[in-house]
mmCIF file with all atom_site columns, C-alpha atoms in Angstrom:
data_model
loop_
_atom_site.group_PDB
_atom_site.id
_atom_site.type_symbol
_atom_site.label_atom_id
_atom_site.label_alt_id
_atom_site.label_comp_id
_atom_site.label_asym_id
_atom_site.label_entity_id
_atom_site.label_seq_id
_atom_site.pdbx_PDB_ins_code
_atom_site.Cartn_x
_atom_site.Cartn_y
_atom_site.Cartn_z
_atom_site.occupancy
_atom_site.B_iso_or_equiv
_atom_site.pdbx_formal_charge
_atom_site.auth_seq_id
_atom_site.auth_comp_id
_atom_site.auth_asym_id
_atom_site.auth_atom_id
_atom_site.pdbx_PDB_model_num
ATOM 1  C CA . MET A 1 1  ? -24.907 133.994 -37.580 1.00 58.00 ? 1  MET A CA 1
ATOM 2  C CA . ILE A 1 2  ? -28.657 133.386 -37.261 1.00 65.00 ? 2  ILE A CA 1
ATOM 3  C CA . LYS A 1 3  ? -28.200 129.950 -38.800 1.00 72.00 ? 3  LYS A CA 1
ATOM 4  C CA . HIS A 1 4  ? -25.587 129.125 -36.167 1.00 72.00 ? 4  HIS A CA 1
ATOM 5  C CA . ILE A 1 5  ? -27.935 130.166 -33.349 1.00 70.00 ? 5  ILE A CA 1
ATOM 6  C CA . HIS A 1 6  ? -30.684 128.042 -34.868 1.00 72.00 ? 6  HIS A CA 1
ATOM 7  C CA . THR A 1 7  ? -28.486 124.916 -34.912 1.00 78.00 ? 7  THR A CA 1
ATOM 8  C CA . HIS A 1 8  ? -27.411 125.628 -31.356 1.00 76.00 ? 8  HIS A CA 1
ATOM 9  C CA . THR A 1 9  ? -31.042 125.911 -30.234 1.00 82.00 ? 9  THR A CA 1
ATOM 10 C CA . ARG A 1 10 ? -31.887 122.648 -31.956 1.00 83.00 ? 10 ARG A CA 1
ATOM 11 C CA . THR A 1 11 ? -28.990 120.897 -30.238 1.00 84.00 ? 11 THR A CA 1
ATOM 12 C CA . TYR A 1 12 ? -30.044 122.341 -26.891 1.00 83.00 ? 12 TYR A CA 1
ATOM 13 C CA . THR A 1 13 ? -33.648 121.205 -27.424 1.00 85.00 ? 13 THR A CA 1
ATOM 14 C CA . HIS A 1 14 ? -32.406 117.728 -28.284 1.00 84.00 ? 14 HIS A CA 1
ATOM 15 C CA . MET A 1 15 ? -30.266 117.586 -25.141 1.00 85.00 ? 15 MET A CA 1
ATOM 16 C CA . HIS A 1 16 ? -33.171 118.853 -23.062 1.00 87.00 ? 16 HIS A CA 1
ATOM 17 C CA . THR A 1 17 ? -35.469 116.171 -24.481 1.00 88.00 ? 17 THR A CA 1
ATOM 18 C CA . LEU A 1 18 ? -32.828 113.557 -23.706 1.00 86.00 ? 18 LEU A CA 1
ATOM 19 C CA . THR A 1 19 ? -32.559 114.771 -20.109 1.00 89.00 ? 19 THR A CA 1
ATOM 20 C CA . VAL A 1 20 ? -36.332 114.738 -19.662 1.00 88.00 ? 20 VAL A CA 1
ATOM 21 C CA . CYS A 1 21 ? -36.479 111.223 -21.122 1.00 84.00 ? 21 CYS A CA 1
ATOM 22 C CA . MET A 1 22 ? -33.780 110.063 -18.716 1.00 86.00 ? 22 MET A CA 1
ATOM 23 C CA . GLN A 1 23 ? -35.644 111.579 -15.766 1.00 90.00 ? 23 GLN A CA 1
ATOM 24 C CA . ILE A 1 24 ? -38.863 109.854 -16.841 1.00 87.00 ? 24 ILE A CA 1
ATOM 25 C CA . SER A 1 25 ? -37.101 106.510 -17.247 1.00 90.00 ? 25 SER A CA 1
ATOM 26 C CA . LYS A 1 26 ? -35.489 106.988 -13.820 1.00 90.00 ? 26 LYS A CA 1
ATOM 27 C CA . LYS A 1 27 ? -38.918 107.546 -12.290 1.00 92.00 ? 27 LYS A CA 1
ATOM 28 C CA . LYS A 1 28 ? -40.276 104.519 -14.155 1.00 93.00 ? 28 LYS A CA 1
ATOM 29 C CA . LEU A 1 29 ? -37.333 102.460 -12.939 1.00 92.00 ? 29 LEU A CA 1
ATOM 30 C CA . ILE A 1 30 ? -37.974 103.503 -9.331  1.00 94.00 ? 30 ILE A CA 1
ATOM 31 C CA . VAL A 1 31 ? -41.668 102.632 -9.687  1.00 95.00 ? 31 VAL A CA 1
ATOM 32 C CA . ILE A 1 32 ? -40.858 99.248  -11.247 1.00 93.00 ? 32 ILE A CA 1
ATOM 33 C CA . VAL A 1 33 ? -38.312 98.439  -8.529  1.00 95.00 ? 33 VAL A CA 1
ATOM 34 C CA . THR A 1 34 ? -40.792 99.435  -5.812  1.00 96.00 ? 34 THR A CA 1
ATOM 35 C CA . VAL A 1 35 ? -43.513 97.280  -7.355  1.00 96.00 ? 35 VAL A CA 1
ATOM 36 C CA . VAL A 1 36 ? -41.134 94.319  -7.602  1.00 95.00 ? 36 VAL A CA 1
ATOM 37 C CA . ILE A 1 37 ? -40.057 94.695  -3.965  1.00 95.00 ? 37 ILE A CA 1
ATOM 38 C CA . VAL A 1 38 ? -43.664 94.954  -2.768  1.00 96.00 ? 38 VAL A CA 1
ATOM 39 C CA . TYR A 1 39 ? -44.657 91.971  -4.897  1.00 95.00 ? 39 TYR A CA 1
ATOM 40 C CA . CYS A 1 40 ? -41.759 89.893  -3.575  1.00 93.00 ? 40 CYS A CA 1
ATOM 41 C CA . SER A 1 41 ? -42.574 90.696  0.052   1.00 94.00 ? 41 SER A CA 1
ATOM 42 C CA . PHE A 1 42 ? -46.222 89.861  -0.663  1.00 93.00 ? 42 PHE A CA 1
ATOM 43 C CA . LEU A 1 43 ? -45.175 86.483  -2.071  1.00 91.00 ? 43 LEU A CA 1
ATOM 44 C CA . THR A 1 44 ? -42.967 85.659  0.911   1.00 91.00 ? 44 THR A CA 1
ATOM 45 C CA . LYS A 1 45 ? -45.800 86.587  3.282   1.00 89.00 ? 45 LYS A CA 1
ATOM 46 C CA . LYS A 1 46 ? -48.159 84.251  1.427   1.00 85.00 ? 46 LYS A CA 1
ATOM 47 C CA . ASN A 1 47 ? -45.590 81.466  1.586   1.00 82.00 ? 47 ASN A CA 1
ATOM 48 C CA . LYS A 1 48 ? -45.095 81.940  5.337   1.00 82.00 ? 48 LYS A CA 1
ATOM 49 C CA . GLN A 1 49 ? -48.843 81.724  5.970   1.00 77.00 ? 49 GLN A CA 1
ATOM 50 C CA . LYS A 1 50 ? -49.105 78.231  4.473   1.00 65.00 ? 50 LYS A CA 1
#
């Protein structure tokens, strides 16, 4: 019985870690996309100034 609970806890911890990792990667993705958009708009502004 205790062994079963232990395995369950381990599985839960693994799932939790996975979720946290996904959230972090989502945040990173949003940051990367934002940076790319800002960079692109900066480039187009520079091109228009010429």
